[in-house]
């Protein structure tokens, strides 16, 4: 299948404001891109790009005083298959783990392993190591947190999500990541596009999504504690230790986000959207 993805962000700045943006499709999907996701600004401003320490593609701009619109529309080829489920994927001993996975065992800004280690071992020490353990973590987090956009908070940590029992997709991911790390399973945060392809109605407000990957059986596998079921059509944008590493925008000065829409639609061979699109909405999950 082919999927049309894109966004429009509208900022109002009282003065010229430098911004770091992480909005491009991840390089691992480069061969799937049919129409490139070129970042467009209105008014036009110079854009420079770089790769961060995790390999994510980032852009730098200085938004002028007034209103700046940042947007793109791209088309991505996708297999149409749901997330892999590999129950036999085993958990590695610490000695077996590759060096590049070790950083994803450590505490990070939103994932306080030192505060949740005892909780994790009490909850999951009796589970079978490997895929079953990560799935048990997802099952617990899925039931423990109530999804509520109206209570989204950019500063909520995994420990706070556990205690408050409420959050958005990033909070589900942070808590599951933290529990995995407490159980010596490397886990990393992912953000990207995830529409309602293959999902029965009612459809939610479209947004960027947060999920995570766990290192099992010699590779990284996708898990999603928020939806807790294999989904079709994920388009990865960035990976990192937690949401702070993959913020869609980081601004250095006062600004107001006055508009935010995201779209992810399956399209037919003639380029028309399949009538499944979710309503657009303000993004509350990842904004820093």
PDB file of C-alpha atoms in Angstrom:
ATOM      1  CA  UNK A   1       0.000   0.000   0.000  1.00  0.00           C
ATOM      2  CA  UNK A   2       0.911   3.662  -0.207  1.00  0.00           C
ATOM      3  CA  UNK A   3       0.383   6.102   2.643  1.00  0.00           C
ATOM      4  CA  UNK A   4       0.179   9.877   2.427  1.00  0.00           C
ATOM      5  CA  UNK A   5       1.688  11.499   5.507  1.00  0.00           C
ATOM      6  CA  UNK A   6       2.238  15.087   6.485  1.00  0.00           C
ATOM      7  CA  UNK A   7       1.760  17.895   8.942  1.00  0.00           C
ATOM      8  CA  UNK A   8       1.272  21.627   9.294  1.00  0.00           C
ATOM      9  CA  UNK A   9       2.636  23.544  12.283  1.00  0.00           C
ATOM     10  CA  UNK A  10       1.890  27.227  12.718  1.00  0.00           C
ATOM     11  CA  UNK A  11       3.969  29.281  15.146  1.00  0.00           C
ATOM     12  CA  UNK A  12       3.582  32.894  16.162  1.00  0.00           C
ATOM     13  CA  UNK A  13       6.807  34.455  17.450  1.00  0.00           C
ATOM     14  CA  UNK A  14       7.210  37.966  18.941  1.00  0.00           C
ATOM     15  CA  UNK A  15      10.854  38.010  17.808  1.00  0.00           C
ATOM     16  CA  UNK A  16      13.177  35.950  15.570  1.00  0.00           C
ATOM     17  CA  UNK A  17      13.324  32.509  17.200  1.00  0.00           C
ATOM     18  CA  UNK A  18      15.828  29.701  16.496  1.00  0.00           C
ATOM     19  CA  UNK A  19      14.221  26.255  16.239  1.00  0.00           C
ATOM     20  CA  UNK A  20      15.437  22.658  16.012  1.00  0.00           C
ATOM     21  CA  UNK A  21      13.003  20.422  14.121  1.00  0.00           C
ATOM     22  CA  UNK A  22      12.818  16.633  13.946  1.00  0.00           C
ATOM     23  CA  UNK A  23      10.129  16.060  11.343  1.00  0.00           C
ATOM     24  CA  UNK A  24      11.655  13.981   8.547  1.00  0.00           C
ATOM     25  CA  UNK A  25      10.941  10.322   7.941  1.00  0.00           C
ATOM     26  CA  UNK A  26      13.663   8.105   9.419  1.00  0.00           C
ATOM     27  CA  UNK A  27      16.507   7.073   7.124  1.00  0.00           C
ATOM     28  CA  UNK A  28      15.577   3.395   7.543  1.00  0.00           C
ATOM     29  CA  UNK A  29      12.476   4.107   5.427  1.00  0.00           C
ATOM     30  CA  UNK A  30      14.368   6.009   2.717  1.00  0.00           C
ATOM     31  CA  UNK A  31      13.839   3.304   0.079  1.00  0.00           C
ATOM     32  CA  UNK A  32      10.077   3.404   0.767  1.00  0.00           C
ATOM     33  CA  UNK A  33       9.658   7.117   0.085  1.00  0.00           C
ATOM     34  CA  UNK A  34       7.727   7.763  -3.139  1.00  0.00           C
ATOM     35  CA  UNK A  35       7.206  11.510  -2.665  1.00  0.00           C
ATOM     36  CA  UNK A  36       9.908  13.095  -0.442  1.00  0.00           C
ATOM     37  CA  UNK A  37       8.927  14.868   2.760  1.00  0.00           C
ATOM     38  CA  UNK A  38      10.668  18.158   2.011  1.00  0.00           C
ATOM     39  CA  UNK A  39      10.219  20.640   4.831  1.00  0.00           C
ATOM     40  CA  UNK A  40       8.522  23.821   3.590  1.00  0.00           C
ATOM     41  CA  UNK A  41       8.308  27.098   5.510  1.00  0.00           C
ATOM     42  CA  UNK A  42       6.084  30.082   4.883  1.00  0.00           C
ATOM     43  CA  UNK A  43       7.561  32.640   4.704  1.00  0.00           C
ATOM     44  CA  UNK A  44      10.651  30.925   3.226  1.00  0.00           C
ATOM     45  CA  UNK A  45      13.651  30.824   5.582  1.00  0.00           C
ATOM     46  CA  UNK A  46      17.081  29.178   5.297  1.00  0.00           C
ATOM     47  CA  UNK A  47      17.096  25.544   6.466  1.00  0.00           C
ATOM     48  CA  UNK A  48      20.195  23.610   7.481  1.00  0.00           C
ATOM     49  CA  UNK A  49      20.222  19.930   8.365  1.00  0.00           C
ATOM     50  CA  UNK A  50      22.278  17.531  10.461  1.00  0.00           C
ATOM     51  CA  UNK A  51      22.127  14.076  12.029  1.00  0.00           C
ATOM     52  CA  UNK A  52      21.978  13.788  15.801  1.00  0.00           C
ATOM     53  CA  UNK A  53      23.763  11.190  17.926  1.00  0.00           C
ATOM     54  CA  UNK A  54      21.011   8.627  17.285  1.00  0.00           C
ATOM     55  CA  UNK A  55      21.069   9.054  13.509  1.00  0.00           C
ATOM     56  CA  UNK A  56      17.854  11.077  13.333  1.00  0.00           C
ATOM     57  CA  UNK A  57      17.612  13.718  10.592  1.00  0.00           C
ATOM     58  CA  UNK A  58      17.165  17.192  12.095  1.00  0.00           C
ATOM     59  CA  UNK A  59      16.633  20.675  10.668  1.00  0.00           C
ATOM     60  CA  UNK A  60      17.563  24.125  11.955  1.00  0.00           C
ATOM     61  CA  UNK A  61      15.682  27.315  11.151  1.00  0.00           C
ATOM     62  CA  UNK A  62      15.205  30.754  12.622  1.00  0.00           C
ATOM     63  CA  UNK A  63      11.518  31.627  12.536  1.00  0.00           C
ATOM     64  CA  UNK A  64      11.031  35.354  11.847  1.00  0.00           C
ATOM     65  CA  UNK A  65       8.896  37.663  13.924  1.00  0.00           C
ATOM     66  CA  UNK A  66       5.228  36.983  13.217  1.00  0.00           C
ATOM     67  CA  UNK A  67       3.562  33.846  11.863  1.00  0.00           C
ATOM     68  CA  UNK A  68       5.593  30.946  10.460  1.00  0.00           C
ATOM     69  CA  UNK A  69       3.993  27.892   8.854  1.00  0.00           C
ATOM     70  CA  UNK A  70       6.009  24.650   8.652  1.00  0.00           C
ATOM     71  CA  UNK A  71       4.595  21.830   6.550  1.00  0.00           C
ATOM     72  CA  UNK A  72       5.164  18.821   4.332  1.00  0.00           C
ATOM     73  CA  UNK A  73       3.253  16.170   2.432  1.00  0.00           C
ATOM     74  CA  UNK A  74       4.906  12.883   1.479  1.00  0.00           C
ATOM     75  CA  UNK A  75       3.959   9.457   0.153  1.00  0.00           C
ATOM     76  CA  UNK A  76       5.476   6.299   1.623  1.00  0.00           C
ATOM     77  CA  UNK A  77       5.301   2.750   0.330  1.00  0.00           C
ATOM     78  CA  UNK A  78       4.392   0.251   3.069  1.00  0.00           C
ATOM     79  CA  UNK A  79       4.070  -3.529   3.228  1.00  0.00           C
ATOM     80  CA  UNK A  80       0.578  -3.306   4.689  1.00  0.00           C
ATOM     81  CA  UNK A  81       1.581  -5.937   7.238  1.00  0.00           C
ATOM     82  CA  UNK A  82       1.036  -5.463  10.986  1.00  0.00           C
ATOM     83  CA  UNK A  83       3.861  -5.193  13.520  1.00  0.00           C
ATOM     84  CA  UNK A  84       5.870  -8.400  13.906  1.00  0.00           C
ATOM     85  CA  UNK A  85       4.966 -10.743  16.756  1.00  0.00           C
ATOM     86  CA  UNK A  86       7.785 -13.156  17.647  1.00  0.00           C
ATOM     87  CA  UNK A  87       6.931 -14.968  20.912  1.00  0.00           C
ATOM     88  CA  UNK A  88      10.139 -17.014  20.776  1.00  0.00           C
ATOM     89  CA  UNK A  89      12.393 -13.919  20.819  1.00  0.00           C
ATOM     90  CA  UNK A  90      14.564 -14.367  23.870  1.00  0.00           C
ATOM     91  CA  UNK A  91      15.969 -11.962  26.419  1.00  0.00           C
ATOM     92  CA  UNK A  92      19.748 -11.548  26.305  1.00  0.00           C
ATOM     93  CA  UNK A  93      22.032 -11.685  29.279  1.00  0.00           C
ATOM     94  CA  UNK A  94      23.814  -8.417  29.972  1.00  0.00           C
ATOM     95  CA  UNK A  95      27.092  -9.952  28.825  1.00  0.00           C
ATOM     96  CA  UNK A  96      25.588 -10.742  25.399  1.00  0.00           C
ATOM     97  CA  UNK A  97      24.206  -7.296  24.645  1.00  0.00           C
ATOM     98  CA  UNK A  98      25.915  -5.243  21.925  1.00  0.00           C
ATOM     99  CA  UNK A  99      27.514  -2.033  23.136  1.00  0.00           C
ATOM    100  CA  UNK A 100      25.111   0.174  21.178  1.00  0.00           C
ATOM    101  CA  UNK A 101      22.177  -1.262  23.151  1.00  0.00           C
ATOM    102  CA  UNK A 102      23.642  -0.546  26.597  1.00  0.00           C
ATOM    103  CA  UNK A 103      22.626   3.136  26.690  1.00  0.00           C
ATOM    104  CA  UNK A 104      19.016   1.982  26.418  1.00  0.00           C
ATOM    105  CA  UNK A 105      19.312   0.207  29.776  1.00  0.00           C
ATOM    106  CA  UNK A 106      20.063   3.440  31.616  1.00  0.00           C
ATOM    107  CA  UNK A 107      17.819   5.980  33.278  1.00  0.00           C
ATOM    108  CA  UNK A 108      16.965   9.063  31.213  1.00  0.00           C
ATOM    109  CA  UNK A 109      15.058  12.287  31.740  1.00  0.00           C
ATOM    110  CA  UNK A 110      11.576  10.760  31.511  1.00  0.00           C
ATOM    111  CA  UNK A 111      12.454   7.178  32.453  1.00  0.00           C
ATOM    112  CA  UNK A 112      13.539   6.997  36.106  1.00  0.00           C
ATOM    113  CA  UNK A 113      14.622   3.388  36.506  1.00  0.00           C
ATOM    114  CA  UNK A 114      15.936   4.085  40.004  1.00  0.00           C
ATOM    115  CA  UNK A 115      12.429   5.020  41.175  1.00  0.00           C
ATOM    116  CA  UNK A 116      10.593   2.115  39.535  1.00  0.00           C
ATOM    117  CA  UNK A 117      13.045  -0.777  39.823  1.00  0.00           C
ATOM    118  CA  UNK A 118      11.455  -2.319  42.927  1.00  0.00           C
ATOM    119  CA  UNK A 119       7.979  -1.944  41.397  1.00  0.00           C
ATOM    120  CA  UNK A 120       9.101  -3.581  38.164  1.00  0.00           C
ATOM    121  CA  UNK A 121      10.641  -6.590  39.867  1.00  0.00           C
ATOM    122  CA  UNK A 122       7.592  -7.094  42.065  1.00  0.00           C
ATOM    123  CA  UNK A 123       5.298  -6.952  39.037  1.00  0.00           C
ATOM    124  CA  UNK A 124       7.292  -8.849  36.410  1.00  0.00           C
ATOM    125  CA  UNK A 125       9.920 -11.077  38.048  1.00  0.00           C
ATOM    126  CA  UNK A 126       7.548 -14.024  37.730  1.00  0.00           C
ATOM    127  CA  UNK A 127       7.080 -13.608  33.983  1.00  0.00           C
ATOM    128  CA  UNK A 128       8.989 -15.574  31.367  1.00  0.00           C
ATOM    129  CA  UNK A 129      12.076 -13.618  30.212  1.00  0.00           C
ATOM    130  CA  UNK A 130      11.933 -12.424  26.626  1.00  0.00           C
ATOM    131  CA  UNK A 131       8.931 -11.570  24.495  1.00  0.00           C
ATOM    132  CA  UNK A 132       6.431 -12.729  27.132  1.00  0.00           C
ATOM    133  CA  UNK A 133       7.940 -10.373  29.700  1.00  0.00           C
ATOM    134  CA  UNK A 134       7.804  -7.332  27.410  1.00  0.00           C
ATOM    135  CA  UNK A 135       4.231  -8.188  26.454  1.00  0.00           C
ATOM    136  CA  UNK A 136       3.322  -8.519  30.135  1.00  0.00           C
ATOM    137  CA  UNK A 137       4.759  -5.045  30.685  1.00  0.00           C
ATOM    138  CA  UNK A 138       2.681  -3.683  27.786  1.00  0.00           C
ATOM    139  CA  UNK A 139      -0.449  -5.380  29.133  1.00  0.00           C
ATOM    140  CA  UNK A 140       0.063  -3.837  32.562  1.00  0.00           C
ATOM    141  CA  UNK A 141       0.801  -0.335  31.249  1.00  0.00           C
ATOM    142  CA  UNK A 142      -2.135  -0.493  28.830  1.00  0.00           C
ATOM    143  CA  UNK A 143      -4.512  -1.243  31.702  1.00  0.00           C
ATOM    144  CA  UNK A 144      -2.850   0.980  34.294  1.00  0.00           C
ATOM    145  CA  UNK A 145      -2.891   4.268  32.358  1.00  0.00           C
ATOM    146  CA  UNK A 146      -6.100   5.954  31.236  1.00  0.00           C
ATOM    147  CA  UNK A 147      -5.692   7.789  27.930  1.00  0.00           C
ATOM    148  CA  UNK A 148      -6.738  11.432  28.265  1.00  0.00           C
ATOM    149  CA  UNK A 149      -5.582  14.225  25.938  1.00  0.00           C
ATOM    150  CA  UNK A 150      -7.008  16.824  28.287  1.00  0.00           C
ATOM    151  CA  UNK A 151      -4.534  15.771  30.969  1.00  0.00           C
ATOM    152  CA  UNK A 152      -1.468  15.689  28.705  1.00  0.00           C
ATOM    153  CA  UNK A 153       1.617  17.259  30.244  1.00  0.00           C
ATOM    154  CA  UNK A 154       4.969  17.688  28.514  1.00  0.00           C
ATOM    155  CA  UNK A 155       6.880  17.263  31.782  1.00  0.00           C
ATOM    156  CA  UNK A 156       5.213  14.039  32.995  1.00  0.00           C
ATOM    157  CA  UNK A 157       7.752  11.296  33.704  1.00  0.00           C
ATOM    158  CA  UNK A 158       7.304   7.536  33.828  1.00  0.00           C
ATOM    159  CA  UNK A 159       7.224   7.615  37.643  1.00  0.00           C
ATOM    160  CA  UNK A 160       4.531  10.285  37.581  1.00  0.00           C
ATOM    161  CA  UNK A 161       2.537   8.383  34.949  1.00  0.00           C
ATOM    162  CA  UNK A 162       2.667   5.283  37.133  1.00  0.00           C
ATOM    163  CA  UNK A 163       1.425   7.193  40.165  1.00  0.00           C
ATOM    164  CA  UNK A 164      -1.157   9.322  38.350  1.00  0.00           C
ATOM    165  CA  UNK A 165      -2.515   6.541  36.127  1.00  0.00           C
ATOM    166  CA  UNK A 166      -3.294   8.927  33.263  1.00  0.00           C
ATOM    167  CA  UNK A 167      -1.503  10.138  30.145  1.00  0.00           C
ATOM    168  CA  UNK A 168      -1.092  10.098  26.378  1.00  0.00           C
ATOM    169  CA  UNK A 169       0.911   7.834  24.060  1.00  0.00           C
ATOM    170  CA  UNK A 170       4.284   9.158  25.220  1.00  0.00           C
ATOM    171  CA  UNK A 171       3.423   8.325  28.841  1.00  0.00           C
ATOM    172  CA  UNK A 172       2.504   4.737  27.959  1.00  0.00           C
ATOM    173  CA  UNK A 173       5.803   4.407  26.109  1.00  0.00           C
ATOM    174  CA  UNK A 174       7.876   5.985  28.878  1.00  0.00           C
ATOM    175  CA  UNK A 175       6.442   3.727  31.577  1.00  0.00           C
ATOM    176  CA  UNK A 176       6.855   0.567  29.478  1.00  0.00           C
ATOM    177  CA  UNK A 177      10.413   1.573  28.522  1.00  0.00           C
ATOM    178  CA  UNK A 178      11.284   2.167  32.161  1.00  0.00           C
ATOM    179  CA  UNK A 179       9.919  -1.200  33.275  1.00  0.00           C
ATOM    180  CA  UNK A 180      11.843  -2.937  30.471  1.00  0.00           C
ATOM    181  CA  UNK A 181      15.092  -1.252  31.468  1.00  0.00           C
ATOM    182  CA  UNK A 182      14.487  -2.171  35.105  1.00  0.00           C
ATOM    183  CA  UNK A 183      14.203  -5.796  33.961  1.00  0.00           C
ATOM    184  CA  UNK A 184      17.503  -5.498  32.006  1.00  0.00           C
ATOM    185  CA  UNK A 185      15.818  -5.313  28.590  1.00  0.00           C
ATOM    186  CA  UNK A 186      17.124  -2.473  26.359  1.00  0.00           C
ATOM    187  CA  UNK A 187      14.242  -0.248  25.256  1.00  0.00           C
ATOM    188  CA  UNK A 188      14.188   2.904  23.154  1.00  0.00           C
ATOM    189  CA  UNK A 189      11.554   5.538  22.427  1.00  0.00           C
ATOM    190  CA  UNK A 190      10.115   5.984  18.923  1.00  0.00           C
ATOM    191  CA  UNK A 191       7.966   8.673  17.365  1.00  0.00           C
ATOM    192  CA  UNK A 192       6.317   8.786  13.968  1.00  0.00           C
ATOM    193  CA  UNK A 193       3.113   8.593  11.994  1.00  0.00           C
ATOM    194  CA  UNK A 194       0.465   6.013  12.869  1.00  0.00           C
ATOM    195  CA  UNK A 195      -2.967   6.295  11.297  1.00  0.00           C
ATOM    196  CA  UNK A 196      -6.122   4.229  11.715  1.00  0.00           C
ATOM    197  CA  UNK A 197      -5.398   1.863   8.834  1.00  0.00           C
ATOM    198  CA  UNK A 198      -6.959  -1.506   9.562  1.00  0.00           C
ATOM    199  CA  UNK A 199      -8.654  -0.234  12.713  1.00  0.00           C
ATOM    200  CA  UNK A 200     -12.472  -0.188  13.043  1.00  0.00           C
ATOM    201  CA  UNK A 201     -14.199   3.096  13.919  1.00  0.00           C
ATOM    202  CA  UNK A 202     -14.618   5.272  15.880  1.00  0.00           C
ATOM    203  CA  UNK A 203     -11.371   7.008  14.900  1.00  0.00           C
ATOM    204  CA  UNK A 204      -9.413   9.256  17.228  1.00  0.00           C
ATOM    205  CA  UNK A 205      -7.868  12.647  16.595  1.00  0.00           C
ATOM    206  CA  UNK A 206      -4.848  12.278  14.326  1.00  0.00           C
ATOM    207  CA  UNK A 207      -1.483  13.089  15.880  1.00  0.00           C
ATOM    208  CA  UNK A 208       2.122  12.009  15.888  1.00  0.00           C
ATOM    209  CA  UNK A 209       2.402   8.765  17.830  1.00  0.00           C
ATOM    210  CA  UNK A 210       4.803   7.438  20.444  1.00  0.00           C
ATOM    211  CA  UNK A 211       5.757   3.779  20.830  1.00  0.00           C
ATOM    212  CA  UNK A 212       8.918   1.857  21.751  1.00  0.00           C
ATOM    213  CA  UNK A 213      11.290  -0.847  20.618  1.00  0.00           C
ATOM    214  CA  UNK A 214      12.788  -3.584  22.793  1.00  0.00           C
ATOM    215  CA  UNK A 215      15.972  -5.500  22.021  1.00  0.00           C
ATOM    216  CA  UNK A 216      15.216  -9.229  21.985  1.00  0.00           C
ATOM    217  CA  UNK A 217      16.608 -12.157  20.031  1.00  0.00           C
ATOM    218  CA  UNK A 218      19.366 -10.112  18.417  1.00  0.00           C
ATOM    219  CA  UNK A 219      17.213  -7.312  17.007  1.00  0.00           C
ATOM    220  CA  UNK A 220      14.839  -4.488  17.877  1.00  0.00           C
ATOM    221  CA  UNK A 221      11.096  -5.191  17.876  1.00  0.00           C
ATOM    222  CA  UNK A 222       8.190  -2.746  17.939  1.00  0.00           C
ATOM    223  CA  UNK A 223       5.872  -2.643  20.960  1.00  0.00           C
ATOM    224  CA  UNK A 224       2.991  -0.273  21.594  1.00  0.00           C
ATOM    225  CA  UNK A 225       1.642  -0.118  25.136  1.00  0.00           C
ATOM    226  CA  UNK A 226      -0.916   2.532  24.174  1.00  0.00           C
ATOM    227  CA  UNK A 227      -2.699   0.462  21.503  1.00  0.00           C
ATOM    228  CA  UNK A 228      -1.374  -2.921  22.692  1.00  0.00           C
ATOM    229  CA  UNK A 229      -2.109  -4.645  19.410  1.00  0.00           C
ATOM    230  CA  UNK A 230      -0.113  -5.024  16.168  1.00  0.00           C
ATOM    231  CA  UNK A 231      -0.836  -2.064  13.878  1.00  0.00           C
ATOM    232  CA  UNK A 232      -0.442  -1.396  10.157  1.00  0.00           C
ATOM    233  CA  UNK A 233       1.344   1.538   8.592  1.00  0.00           C
ATOM    234  CA  UNK A 234       3.798   2.866  11.173  1.00  0.00           C
ATOM    235  CA  UNK A 235       6.148   5.408   9.614  1.00  0.00           C
ATOM    236  CA  UNK A 236       9.102   6.063  11.889  1.00  0.00           C
ATOM    237  CA  UNK A 237      10.477   9.580  12.289  1.00  0.00           C
ATOM    238  CA  UNK A 238      12.972   9.289  15.138  1.00  0.00           C
ATOM    239  CA  UNK A 239      14.376   7.118  17.923  1.00  0.00           C
ATOM    240  CA  UNK A 240      16.038   8.037  21.203  1.00  0.00           C
ATOM    241  CA  UNK A 241      16.271   7.402  24.930  1.00  0.00           C
ATOM    242  CA  UNK A 242      12.918   9.082  25.552  1.00  0.00           C
ATOM    243  CA  UNK A 243      10.757  11.934  24.218  1.00  0.00           C
ATOM    244  CA  UNK A 244      13.371  14.581  24.939  1.00  0.00           C
ATOM    245  CA  UNK A 245      15.604  13.060  22.237  1.00  0.00           C
ATOM    246  CA  UNK A 246      12.876  13.055  19.587  1.00  0.00           C
ATOM    247  CA  UNK A 247      10.966  16.302  20.217  1.00  0.00           C
ATOM    248  CA  UNK A 248       9.350  17.409  16.951  1.00  0.00           C
ATOM    249  CA  UNK A 249      10.417  20.979  17.735  1.00  0.00           C
ATOM    250  CA  UNK A 250      12.667  22.639  20.260  1.00  0.00           C
ATOM    251  CA  UNK A 251      12.355  26.420  20.315  1.00  0.00           C
ATOM    252  CA  UNK A 252      14.743  28.962  21.804  1.00  0.00           C
ATOM    253  CA  UNK A 253      12.526  31.917  22.585  1.00  0.00           C
ATOM    254  CA  UNK A 254       8.904  32.835  23.301  1.00  0.00           C
ATOM    255  CA  UNK A 255       6.364  31.469  20.812  1.00  0.00           C
ATOM    256  CA  UNK A 256       2.794  30.270  20.517  1.00  0.00           C
ATOM    257  CA  UNK A 257       1.807  27.157  18.604  1.00  0.00           C
ATOM    258  CA  UNK A 258      -1.418  28.388  16.994  1.00  0.00           C
ATOM    259  CA  UNK A 259      -2.039  25.501  14.606  1.00  0.00           C
ATOM    260  CA  UNK A 260      -1.155  21.807  14.503  1.00  0.00           C
ATOM    261  CA  UNK A 261      -2.517  19.185  12.105  1.00  0.00           C
ATOM    262  CA  UNK A 262      -1.166  15.769  11.147  1.00  0.00           C
ATOM    263  CA  UNK A 263      -2.432  13.392   8.488  1.00  0.00           C
ATOM    264  CA  UNK A 264      -1.789   9.741   7.695  1.00  0.00           C
ATOM    265  CA  UNK A 265      -4.019   8.304   4.983  1.00  0.00           C
ATOM    266  CA  UNK A 266      -3.884   5.193   2.859  1.00  0.00           C
ATOM    267  CA  UNK A 267      -4.166   6.150  -0.809  1.00  0.00           C
ATOM    268  CA  UNK A 268      -5.408   4.160  -3.790  1.00  0.00           C
ATOM    269  CA  UNK A 269      -3.513   3.523  -7.010  1.00  0.00           C
ATOM    270  CA  UNK A 270      -5.031   6.664  -8.536  1.00  0.00           C
ATOM    271  CA  UNK A 271      -3.713   8.777  -5.665  1.00  0.00           C
ATOM    272  CA  UNK A 272      -7.007   9.329  -3.892  1.00  0.00           C
ATOM    273  CA  UNK A 273      -7.248   8.852  -0.106  1.00  0.00           C
ATOM    274  CA  UNK A 274      -9.105   5.847   1.178  1.00  0.00           C
ATOM    275  CA  UNK A 275     -12.069   7.327   3.127  1.00  0.00           C
ATOM    276  CA  UNK A 276     -10.656   6.476   6.530  1.00  0.00           C
ATOM    277  CA  UNK A 277      -8.896   9.655   7.595  1.00  0.00           C
ATOM    278  CA  UNK A 278      -9.099  10.696  11.226  1.00  0.00           C
ATOM    279  CA  UNK A 279      -9.995  14.294  12.052  1.00  0.00           C
ATOM    280  CA  UNK A 280      -7.005  16.623  12.427  1.00  0.00           C
ATOM    281  CA  UNK A 281      -6.073  17.852  15.862  1.00  0.00           C
ATOM    282  CA  UNK A 282      -3.687  19.760  18.086  1.00  0.00           C
ATOM    283  CA  UNK A 283      -0.618  17.735  19.009  1.00  0.00           C
ATOM    284  CA  UNK A 284      -0.167  17.370  22.746  1.00  0.00           C
ATOM    285  CA  UNK A 285       2.061  14.349  23.095  1.00  0.00           C
ATOM    286  CA  UNK A 286       5.616  15.214  22.064  1.00  0.00           C
ATOM    287  CA  UNK A 287       5.887  18.984  21.999  1.00  0.00           C
ATOM    288  CA  UNK A 288       8.792  20.337  24.011  1.00  0.00           C
TER     289      UNK A 288
END
